[in-house]
Amino acid sequence: MGLDFQFRNKRIAGLLTVLPSRELLFEEEMDNYNFSAAKSMKLKMAMGYNKHRIVDEDTNVSDLCVYGINHLLKEGLLETDEISALILVTQSPEHFMPPTSNIIHGKLGLGHNVLCMDINQGCAGFILGLVQAYMLLEQKSIKKVLLLNADVLSKKVSKRDRNSNPLIGDAACITVVERTSDDCEINAVINMDGAGAHVLQIPAGGFKYPSNGQTSQMREDDNGNFRSLENLVMKGDEVFNFVQKEVPPMISDLLAKSGRTVNDIDWYLFHQPNKFMLNKLADKLGVSRDKMPANIVENFGNASGATIPTNICFNLGESLLKQSYQVCFSGFGVGLTWAAIEQNLGNVKFNDIIYF
Amino acid sequence: MENFLEQMKEILEVDNINGTDVLIEFEAWDSLTQLSIIALADEYYNKTINAEQIKKASTVQGLYDLIK
């Protein structure tokens, strides 16, 4: 049934998404795949693939995060001395050690009283990170928490893998989280199932199977996709089944605990695996598809934990500066992890997209 | 079975289909077709199946036996 959390007097103060300038079209990469153009176009239509944003070789998580934070500081949307913690949720750390959040801290020249923490989480990374931020804000010493959801996983995806390459995207999102005097209730739930840890993984390149000549060899799988053991591999069928089975009851339970009905929620801001899966989820939950945006993959690609804040910036945009909504966030994937938050979102200071 | 065959004709993009037809031999067979079948099983037959089971089912009839 999941682990429940409840918070009060916390809010999201602003969101900024940093996207790579480089944009690739599905058609441009179609020749890399071992499938006819007709078949690939069919996949494009069904999954809602179109274009995605990919960093260049030299760009990493800290570059995107520092660029975004500096933008906020320069525009006067954030003050350096308000920052008490950097929580970086990423699966593309720059090194095994030190934590990438410390690298960001160093590049920004932040003080010794700023906590740095890397969390290794993917698709549910916005939920896990927000829960962590809300917990930190229970401490009086914490002023504002910067939640950084950033990934450049395109570097680990085989260009010849039609299963993952068309949908992957890179992005960094900065969410400023703070205390508020508004006595608004936030309800969250987190579920884990490590028995499914193999469903989404990068098999080699870590301590257990270090990179060597063998791990980088490209091999063809049953479905005609080429990848090496150092590439991201996803069991699409298992992911689909797990999401359809676990997510709808989790959302129903969360709403019941919050004393709300499906229709009380203005926006269902979910992780973005592909349009196909999200539309099925909306139908299962009995939520109108208009209330569950599914357009992030077709416009930018799926950047793991960054998709929910990107979804907020892209689909709610400036309306969030003056309005507030009752929202439900949900992320699901690698781990396996599935989690959700029901809360109020709005009257933020900024909600914008910039390009690196 | 009749309804199932109609649904399979649509997914596999063919005008005629037989129980003995081998799944991987269909021109349209790929990961998307498999996902469409998994989604169909979930939505219309309330049955959770995976790619491995589809592979083992082998034929159209085998698939019907799996999800009915």
CSV table of C-alpha atoms in Angstrom, one decimal:
chain,number,residue,atom,x,y,z
A,1,MET,CA,0.0,0.0,0.0
A,2,GLY,CA,3.0,2.3,0.1
A,3,LEU,CA,4.6,4.5,2.6
A,4,ASP,CA,2.5,7.6,3.4
A,5,PHE,CA,3.8,11.1,4.1
A,6,GLN,CA,1.9,14.2,5.1
A,7,PHE,CA,3.3,17.8,5.3
A,8,ARG,CA,1.9,21.2,6.1
A,9,ASN,CA,3.1,24.7,5.5
A,10,LYS,CA,5.4,24.0,2.6
A,11,ARG,CA,5.1,25.1,-1.0
A,12,ILE,CA,6.8,25.2,-4.4
A,13,ALA,CA,8.0,28.8,-4.9
A,14,GLY,CA,9.1,28.6,-8.5
A,15,LEU,CA,10.2,26.3,-11.3
A,16,LEU,CA,12.8,26.6,-14.1
A,17,THR,CA,13.5,24.1,-16.8
A,18,VAL,CA,16.8,24.2,-18.6
A,19,LEU,CA,16.8,22.4,-22.0
A,20,PRO,CA,19.6,21.7,-24.4
A,21,SER,CA,19.5,23.9,-27.6
A,22,ARG,CA,20.1,20.9,-29.7
A,23,GLU,CA,16.9,19.3,-31.1
A,24,LEU,CA,16.8,16.1,-33.1
A,25,LEU,CA,13.8,14.9,-35.1
A,26,PHE,CA,12.6,11.3,-35.1
A,27,GLU,CA,13.0,11.1,-38.9
A,28,GLU,CA,16.6,12.2,-38.7
A,29,GLU,CA,17.5,9.1,-36.7
A,30,MET,CA,15.2,6.6,-38.3
A,31,ASP,CA,17.9,5.1,-40.5
A,32,ASN,CA,19.9,4.0,-37.4
A,33,TYR,CA,17.2,1.5,-36.6
A,34,ASN,CA,16.9,-2.0,-38.0
A,35,PHE,CA,13.3,-1.4,-39.1
A,36,SER,CA,11.5,-0.2,-42.2
A,37,ALA,CA,10.6,3.4,-42.4
A,38,ALA,CA,6.9,2.5,-42.5
A,39,LYS,CA,7.2,0.5,-39.2
A,40,SER,CA,9.1,3.2,-37.5
A,41,MET,CA,6.5,5.8,-38.6
A,42,LYS,CA,3.8,3.6,-37.1
A,43,LEU,CA,5.7,3.6,-33.8
A,44,LYS,CA,6.1,7.3,-34.0
A,45,MET,CA,2.4,7.8,-34.3
A,46,ALA,CA,1.4,5.3,-31.6
A,47,MET,CA,3.9,6.5,-29.0
A,48,GLY,CA,3.8,10.2,-29.8
A,49,TYR,CA,7.4,10.6,-30.8
A,50,ASN,CA,8.5,13.6,-32.7
A,51,LYS,CA,11.5,15.5,-31.6
A,52,HIS,CA,13.8,15.4,-28.5
A,53,ARG,CA,16.5,17.6,-26.9
A,54,ILE,CA,19.9,16.1,-26.5
A,55,VAL,CA,23.1,17.6,-24.9
A,56,ASP,CA,26.4,17.7,-26.8
A,57,GLU,CA,29.3,15.5,-25.6
A,58,ASP,CA,30.8,18.2,-23.4
A,59,THR,CA,27.6,19.1,-21.4
A,60,ASN,CA,26.9,17.4,-18.1
A,61,VAL,CA,24.4,17.7,-15.3
A,62,SER,CA,26.4,20.4,-13.4
A,63,ASP,CA,26.6,22.6,-16.5
A,64,LEU,CA,22.8,22.6,-16.9
A,65,CYS,CA,22.1,23.1,-13.2
A,66,VAL,CA,24.7,25.9,-12.7
A,67,TYR,CA,23.4,27.7,-15.9
A,68,GLY,CA,19.8,27.6,-14.5
A,69,ILE,CA,20.7,28.7,-10.9
A,70,ASN,CA,22.8,31.5,-12.2
A,71,HIS,CA,19.9,32.6,-14.4
A,72,LEU,CA,17.7,32.8,-11.3
A,73,LEU,CA,20.3,34.7,-9.3
A,74,LYS,CA,20.9,37.2,-12.1
A,75,GLU,CA,17.2,37.8,-12.7
A,76,GLY,CA,16.7,38.4,-9.0
A,77,LEU,CA,14.3,35.4,-8.7
A,78,LEU,CA,16.6,33.9,-6.0
A,79,GLU,CA,19.1,35.1,-3.5
A,80,THR,CA,22.3,33.2,-2.8
A,81,ASP,CA,21.8,33.4,1.0
A,82,GLU,CA,18.4,31.8,0.8
A,83,ILE,CA,19.8,28.5,-0.4
A,84,SER,CA,20.2,26.0,2.4
A,85,ALA,CA,20.3,22.8,0.4
A,86,LEU,CA,20.9,21.4,-3.1
A,87,ILE,CA,19.1,18.1,-3.6
A,88,LEU,CA,20.2,16.7,-6.9
A,89,VAL,CA,18.2,13.7,-8.2
A,90,THR,CA,20.1,12.2,-11.1
A,91,GLN,CA,21.1,8.9,-12.7
A,92,SER,CA,23.9,10.6,-14.7
A,93,PRO,CA,26.4,11.6,-12.0
A,94,GLU,CA,29.6,13.2,-13.3
A,95,HIS,CA,31.7,10.9,-11.2
A,96,PHE,CA,31.2,8.0,-8.8
A,97,MET,CA,32.8,10.4,-6.3
A,98,PRO,CA,32.4,13.2,-5.3
A,99,PRO,CA,28.6,13.8,-5.4
A,100,THR,CA,27.6,16.0,-8.4
A,101,SER,CA,25.7,18.3,-6.0
A,102,ASN,CA,29.0,19.2,-4.4
A,103,ILE,CA,30.4,20.1,-7.8
A,104,ILE,CA,27.5,22.4,-8.4
A,105,HIS,CA,28.0,23.9,-4.9
A,106,GLY,CA,31.6,24.5,-5.8
A,107,LYS,CA,30.9,26.1,-9.2
A,108,LEU,CA,28.4,28.5,-7.5
A,109,GLY,CA,30.7,29.3,-4.7
A,110,LEU,CA,28.1,28.6,-2.0
A,111,GLY,CA,28.8,28.7,1.7
A,112,HIS,CA,29.7,25.9,4.1
A,113,ASN,CA,26.2,26.0,5.5
A,114,VAL,CA,24.6,24.6,2.4
A,115,LEU,CA,23.7,20.9,2.4
A,116,CYS,CA,24.5,18.9,-0.8
A,117,MET,CA,22.9,15.6,-1.4
A,118,ASP,CA,22.7,13.3,-4.5
A,119,ILE,CA,19.8,11.0,-4.8
A,120,ASN,CA,20.0,8.1,-7.3
A,121,GLN,CA,16.4,8.0,-8.6
A,122,GLY,CA,14.9,8.2,-12.0
A,123,CYS,CA,11.3,8.4,-13.2
A,124,ALA,CA,9.9,9.1,-9.7
A,125,GLY,CA,12.8,11.5,-8.9
A,126,PHE,CA,10.6,14.6,-8.7
A,127,ILE,CA,8.4,13.0,-6.1
A,128,LEU,CA,11.3,11.5,-4.1
A,129,GLY,CA,13.1,14.8,-4.2
A,130,LEU,CA,10.1,16.9,-3.2
A,131,VAL,CA,9.4,14.6,-0.2
A,132,GLN,CA,13.1,15.0,0.8
A,133,ALA,CA,12.8,18.8,0.4
A,134,TYR,CA,9.7,18.9,2.5
A,135,MET,CA,11.3,16.8,5.2
A,136,LEU,CA,14.4,19.1,5.3
A,137,LEU,CA,12.1,22.2,5.6
A,138,GLU,CA,10.8,20.8,8.9
A,139,GLN,CA,14.2,22.1,10.3
A,140,LYS,CA,14.3,25.7,11.3
A,141,SER,CA,17.8,26.1,9.9
A,142,ILE,CA,16.7,25.4,6.4
A,143,LYS,CA,15.5,28.4,4.4
A,144,LYS,CA,14.9,27.3,0.9
A,145,VAL,CA,15.7,24.0,-0.8
A,146,LEU,CA,16.8,23.8,-4.4
A,147,LEU,CA,15.5,20.5,-5.8
A,148,LEU,CA,17.5,19.8,-9.0
A,149,ASN,CA,16.1,17.1,-11.3
A,150,ALA,CA,18.8,16.7,-14.0
A,151,ASP,CA,19.8,13.9,-16.3
A,152,VAL,CA,21.8,13.5,-19.5
A,153,LEU,CA,21.0,9.9,-20.1
A,154,SER,CA,21.0,10.2,-23.9
A,155,LYS,CA,24.8,9.5,-23.5
A,156,LYS,CA,24.0,6.0,-22.2
A,157,VAL,CA,21.3,5.2,-24.8
A,158,SER,CA,22.3,3.3,-28.0
A,159,LYS,CA,21.4,5.3,-31.1
A,160,ARG,CA,20.5,2.0,-32.7
A,161,ASP,CA,17.9,1.1,-30.0
A,162,ARG,CA,14.5,2.0,-31.3
A,163,ASN,CA,13.1,0.9,-27.9
A,164,SER,CA,14.8,3.8,-26.0
A,165,ASN,CA,16.5,6.3,-28.3
A,166,PRO,CA,13.4,8.0,-29.8
A,167,LEU,CA,12.0,8.8,-26.4
A,168,ILE,CA,15.1,9.8,-24.4
A,169,GLY,CA,15.7,13.5,-23.6
A,170,ASP,CA,18.1,15.5,-21.5
A,171,ALA,CA,17.1,18.3,-19.1
A,172,ALA,CA,17.6,20.0,-15.8
A,173,CYS,CA,14.8,21.4,-13.7
A,174,ILE,CA,15.2,23.6,-10.7
A,175,THR,CA,12.4,23.7,-8.2
A,176,VAL,CA,12.6,26.1,-5.3
A,177,VAL,CA,10.8,24.7,-2.2
A,178,GLU,CA,10.1,26.8,0.9
A,179,ARG,CA,7.9,27.2,4.0
A,180,THR,CA,4.6,29.1,3.9
A,181,SER,CA,2.2,30.3,6.5
A,182,ASP,CA,-0.7,28.9,4.4
A,183,ASP,CA,-1.8,25.8,6.3
A,184,CYS,CA,-2.2,23.7,3.2
A,185,GLU,CA,-1.9,20.0,3.5
A,186,ILE,CA,0.4,17.9,1.2
A,187,ASN,CA,-0.2,14.2,0.9
A,188,ALA,CA,2.4,11.8,-0.6
A,189,VAL,CA,2.9,8.1,-1.0
A,190,ILE,CA,6.0,6.2,-2.1
A,191,ASN,CA,6.2,2.6,-3.2
A,192,MET,CA,9.3,0.5,-4.0
A,193,ASP,CA,9.8,-3.0,-5.5
A,194,GLY,CA,13.4,-4.0,-5.8
A,195,ALA,CA,12.4,-7.4,-7.2
A,196,GLY,CA,11.9,-5.4,-10.5
A,197,ALA,CA,15.2,-3.7,-10.4
A,198,HIS,CA,16.3,-5.4,-13.6
A,199,VAL,CA,13.4,-3.9,-15.6
A,200,LEU,CA,15.2,-0.6,-16.3
A,201,GLN,CA,19.0,-0.6,-16.0
A,202,ILE,CA,22.4,0.1,-17.3
A,203,PRO,CA,24.0,-3.3,-16.7
A,204,ALA,CA,27.7,-2.5,-16.9
A,205,GLY,CA,30.0,0.4,-16.1
A,206,GLY,CA,29.5,0.4,-12.3
A,207,PHE,CA,31.6,-1.4,-9.6
A,208,LYS,CA,30.1,-4.8,-10.2
A,209,TYR,CA,30.7,-5.0,-14.0
A,210,PRO,CA,33.3,-2.3,-14.8
A,211,SER,CA,33.6,-1.2,-18.4
A,212,ASN,CA,36.0,-3.3,-20.5
A,213,GLY,CA,36.3,-4.4,-24.2
A,214,GLN,CA,33.4,-6.8,-23.8
A,215,THR,CA,30.9,-4.6,-22.1
A,216,SER,CA,31.1,-2.0,-24.9
A,217,GLN,CA,30.4,-4.6,-27.7
A,218,MET,CA,27.1,-3.9,-29.6
A,219,ARG,CA,24.7,-6.9,-29.7
A,220,GLU,CA,21.4,-7.4,-31.4
A,221,ASP,CA,18.4,-8.3,-29.2
A,222,ASP,CA,15.3,-10.4,-30.0
A,223,ASN,CA,13.5,-7.4,-31.4
A,224,GLY,CA,16.3,-6.2,-33.7
A,225,ASN,CA,17.7,-3.4,-31.4
A,226,PHE,CA,21.4,-3.0,-31.0
A,227,ARG,CA,23.0,-2.1,-27.7
A,228,SER,CA,26.0,-2.9,-25.5
A,229,LEU,CA,26.0,-3.7,-21.8
A,230,GLU,CA,26.9,-0.1,-21.1
A,231,ASN,CA,23.7,1.1,-22.6
A,232,LEU,CA,20.4,1.7,-20.9
A,233,VAL,CA,18.1,-1.2,-21.4
A,234,MET,CA,14.4,-1.2,-20.7
A,235,LYS,CA,11.9,-4.1,-20.7
A,236,GLY,CA,9.0,-2.1,-22.3
A,237,ASP,CA,6.4,-4.8,-21.7
A,238,GLU,CA,7.2,-5.1,-18.0
A,239,VAL,CA,7.2,-1.3,-17.5
A,240,PHE,CA,3.9,-1.0,-19.2
A,241,ASN,CA,2.3,-3.8,-17.1
A,242,PHE,CA,3.7,-2.5,-13.9
A,243,VAL,CA,2.5,1.0,-14.5
A,244,GLN,CA,-1.0,0.0,-15.5
A,245,LYS,CA,-1.3,-2.3,-12.5
A,246,GLU,CA,0.2,-0.2,-9.7
A,247,VAL,CA,-0.4,3.4,-10.6
A,248,PRO,CA,-4.2,3.7,-10.8
A,249,PRO,CA,-4.8,2.1,-7.3
A,250,MET,CA,-2.1,4.2,-5.8
A,251,ILE,CA,-3.7,7.4,-7.1
A,252,SER,CA,-7.2,6.3,-5.9
A,253,ASP,CA,-5.8,5.5,-2.4
A,254,LEU,CA,-3.9,8.8,-2.2
A,255,LEU,CA,-7.0,10.8,-3.2
A,256,ALA,CA,-9.1,8.9,-0.7
A,257,LYS,CA,-6.7,9.7,2.1
A,258,SER,CA,-6.6,13.3,1.0
A,259,GLY,CA,-10.5,13.4,1.1
A,260,ARG,CA,-10.7,14.3,-2.6
A,261,THR,CA,-12.3,12.8,-5.6
A,262,VAL,CA,-10.8,12.4,-9.1
A,263,ASN,CA,-12.6,15.5,-10.3
A,264,ASP,CA,-11.3,17.7,-7.4
A,265,ILE,CA,-7.9,17.6,-9.1
A,266,ASP,CA,-7.3,20.3,-11.7
A,267,TRP,CA,-4.1,18.7,-13.2
A,268,TYR,CA,-2.6,15.3,-13.2
A,269,LEU,CA,1.1,16.1,-13.8
A,270,PHE,CA,2.6,12.7,-14.4
A,271,HIS,CA,6.0,11.4,-15.5
A,272,GLN,CA,6.2,11.2,-19.3
A,273,PRO,CA,7.2,7.8,-20.6
A,274,ASN,CA,5.2,8.1,-23.8
A,275,LYS,CA,1.8,9.2,-25.0
A,276,PHE,CA,0.4,5.7,-25.4
A,277,MET,CA,1.0,4.8,-21.7
A,278,LEU,CA,-0.2,8.1,-20.3
A,279,ASN,CA,-3.5,8.0,-22.3
A,280,LYS,CA,-4.1,4.5,-21.1
A,281,LEU,CA,-3.5,5.6,-17.5
A,282,ALA,CA,-5.8,8.6,-17.9
A,283,ASP,CA,-8.6,6.3,-19.2
A,284,LYS,CA,-8.1,3.8,-16.4
A,285,LEU,CA,-8.2,6.5,-13.7
A,286,GLY,CA,-11.3,8.0,-15.4
A,287,VAL,CA,-9.5,11.3,-15.8
A,288,SER,CA,-10.1,13.4,-19.0
A,289,ARG,CA,-7.0,13.3,-21.2
A,290,ASP,CA,-7.0,17.1,-21.2
A,291,LYS,CA,-6.2,17.1,-17.5
A,292,MET,CA,-3.2,14.8,-17.9
A,293,PRO,CA,-0.8,16.4,-20.4
A,294,ALA,CA,1.1,13.8,-22.4
A,295,ASN,CA,3.1,16.1,-24.8
A,296,ILE,CA,6.6,16.2,-23.2
A,297,VAL,CA,8.1,13.3,-25.0
A,298,GLU,CA,7.0,14.5,-28.4
A,299,ASN,CA,8.4,18.0,-27.8
A,300,PHE,CA,11.5,17.4,-25.7
A,301,GLY,CA,11.9,13.7,-24.9
A,302,ASN,CA,11.8,11.9,-21.6
A,303,ALA,CA,14.5,13.2,-19.2
A,304,SER,CA,13.7,10.9,-16.4
A,305,GLY,CA,13.0,12.8,-13.1
A,306,ALA,CA,12.9,16.1,-15.0
A,307,THR,CA,9.7,15.3,-16.9
A,308,ILE,CA,7.2,16.4,-14.3
A,309,PRO,CA,8.7,19.9,-13.7
A,310,THR,CA,9.2,20.2,-17.5
A,311,ASN,CA,5.5,19.3,-17.8
A,312,ILE,CA,4.6,22.1,-15.3
A,313,CYS,CA,6.8,24.7,-17.0
A,314,PHE,CA,5.6,23.8,-20.5
A,315,ASN,CA,1.9,23.2,-20.0
A,316,LEU,CA,1.1,25.6,-17.1
A,317,GLY,CA,3.6,28.3,-17.9
A,318,GLU,CA,2.9,31.8,-16.8
A,319,SER,CA,-0.7,30.9,-15.7
A,320,LEU,CA,0.9,29.5,-12.6
A,321,LEU,CA,2.2,33.0,-11.6
A,322,LYS,CA,-1.3,34.3,-10.9
A,323,GLN,CA,-3.4,31.1,-10.4
A,324,SER,CA,-3.2,28.1,-8.2
A,325,TYR,CA,-4.4,24.6,-8.8
A,326,GLN,CA,-5.0,21.4,-6.9
A,327,VAL,CA,-2.6,19.0,-8.6
A,328,CYS,CA,-1.5,15.4,-8.4
A,329,PHE,CA,2.1,14.5,-9.3
A,330,SER,CA,3.1,10.9,-10.1
A,331,GLY,CA,6.3,9.3,-11.2
A,332,PHE,CA,6.9,5.6,-11.9
A,333,GLY,CA,9.8,3.6,-13.3
A,334,VAL,CA,13.3,2.6,-12.4
A,335,GLY,CA,13.8,0.8,-9.1
A,336,LEU,CA,11.0,-0.1,-9.4
A,337,THR,CA,9.6,3.0,-7.8
A,338,TRP,CA,6.1,4.5,-8.0
A,339,ALA,CA,5.1,7.5,-6.0
A,340,ALA,CA,2.6,10.4,-6.0
A,341,ILE,CA,1.9,13.7,-4.3
A,342,GLU,CA,-1.4,15.6,-4.0
A,343,GLN,CA,-1.0,19.2,-3.2
A,344,ASN,CA,-1.7,22.8,-4.1
A,345,LEU,CA,0.5,24.4,-6.8
A,346,GLY,CA,0.4,28.0,-7.8
A,347,ASN,CA,1.2,31.7,-7.2
A,348,VAL,CA,4.8,30.9,-8.0
A,349,LYS,CA,7.4,33.5,-8.6
A,350,PHE,CA,8.6,32.0,-11.8
A,351,ASN,CA,7.7,29.0,-14.1
A,352,ASP,CA,9.8,29.2,-17.2
A,353,ILE,CA,12.0,27.4,-19.7
A,354,ILE,CA,15.4,28.5,-20.8
A,355,TYR,CA,17.8,26.9,-23.3
A,356,PHE,CA,21.5,26.0,-22.7
B,1,MET,CA,-12.6,-16.1,-30.6
B,2,GLU,CA,-14.4,-14.3,-33.5
B,3,ASN,CA,-14.0,-10.9,-31.8
B,4,PHE,CA,-10.4,-11.7,-30.9
B,5,LEU,CA,-9.6,-12.5,-34.5
B,6,GLU,CA,-11.0,-9.2,-35.6
B,7,GLN,CA,-8.9,-7.3,-33.1
B,8,MET,CA,-5.8,-9.3,-34.2
B,9,LYS,CA,-6.5,-8.4,-37.9
B,10,GLU,CA,-6.4,-4.8,-37.0
B,11,ILE,CA,-3.3,-5.0,-34.9
B,12,LEU,CA,-1.4,-7.1,-37.4
B,13,GLU,CA,-2.8,-5.2,-40.4
B,14,VAL,CA,-4.1,-8.2,-42.4
B,15,ASP,CA,-7.4,-9.0,-44.1
B,16,ASN,CA,-7.4,-12.7,-43.3
B,17,ILE,CA,-6.1,-14.6,-40.2
B,18,ASN,CA,-6.0,-18.2,-39.0
B,19,GLY,CA,-5.4,-19.7,-35.6
B,20,THR,CA,-2.4,-21.6,-37.0
B,21,ASP,CA,-0.7,-18.4,-38.3
B,22,VAL,CA,2.7,-17.9,-36.6
B,23,LEU,CA,3.0,-14.5,-34.8
B,24,ILE,CA,6.5,-13.6,-35.7
B,25,GLU,CA,5.9,-14.3,-39.4
B,26,PHE,CA,3.5,-11.4,-39.8
B,27,GLU,CA,4.9,-8.5,-41.8
B,28,ALA,CA,3.8,-6.0,-39.1
B,29,TRP,CA,5.3,-8.0,-36.2
B,30,ASP,CA,7.6,-5.8,-34.0
B,31,SER,CA,7.8,-4.5,-30.4
B,32,LEU,CA,4.9,-2.1,-31.1
B,33,THR,CA,2.6,-5.0,-32.2
B,34,GLN,CA,3.6,-6.8,-29.0
B,35,LEU,CA,2.8,-3.8,-26.9
B,36,SER,CA,-0.6,-3.4,-28.6
B,37,ILE,CA,-1.4,-7.0,-27.8
B,38,ILE,CA,-0.3,-6.5,-24.2
B,39,ALA,CA,-2.5,-3.4,-24.0
B,40,LEU,CA,-5.4,-5.3,-25.6
B,41,ALA,CA,-5.1,-8.2,-23.1
B,42,ASP,CA,-5.1,-5.7,-20.3
B,43,GLU,CA,-8.0,-3.5,-21.6
B,44,TYR,CA,-10.4,-6.1,-23.1
B,45,TYR,CA,-9.5,-9.4,-21.4
B,46,ASN,CA,-8.3,-8.1,-18.0
B,47,LYS,CA,-5.2,-10.2,-18.3
B,48,THR,CA,-1.6,-9.2,-17.7
B,49,ILE,CA,0.8,-10.9,-20.2
B,50,ASN,CA,4.4,-10.1,-21.1
B,51,ALA,CA,6.6,-10.4,-24.2
B,52,GLU,CA,8.1,-13.7,-23.1
B,53,GLN,CA,4.6,-15.3,-22.8
B,54,ILE,CA,3.6,-13.9,-26.2
B,55,LYS,CA,6.8,-15.5,-27.7
B,56,LYS,CA,5.9,-18.9,-26.2
B,57,ALA,CA,2.3,-18.7,-27.4
B,58,SER,CA,3.8,-18.7,-30.9
B,59,THR,CA,0.5,-18.8,-32.9
B,60,VAL,CA,-2.7,-16.8,-33.1
B,61,GLN,CA,-4.5,-19.6,-31.4
B,62,GLY,CA,-1.8,-19.9,-28.7
B,63,LEU,CA,-2.2,-16.2,-28.0
B,64,TYR,CA,-6.0,-16.6,-27.7
B,65,ASP,CA,-5.5,-19.4,-25.3
B,66,LEU,CA,-3.2,-17.2,-23.3
B,67,ILE,CA,-5.5,-14.3,-22.9
B,68,LYS,CA,-9.0,-15.6,-23.1
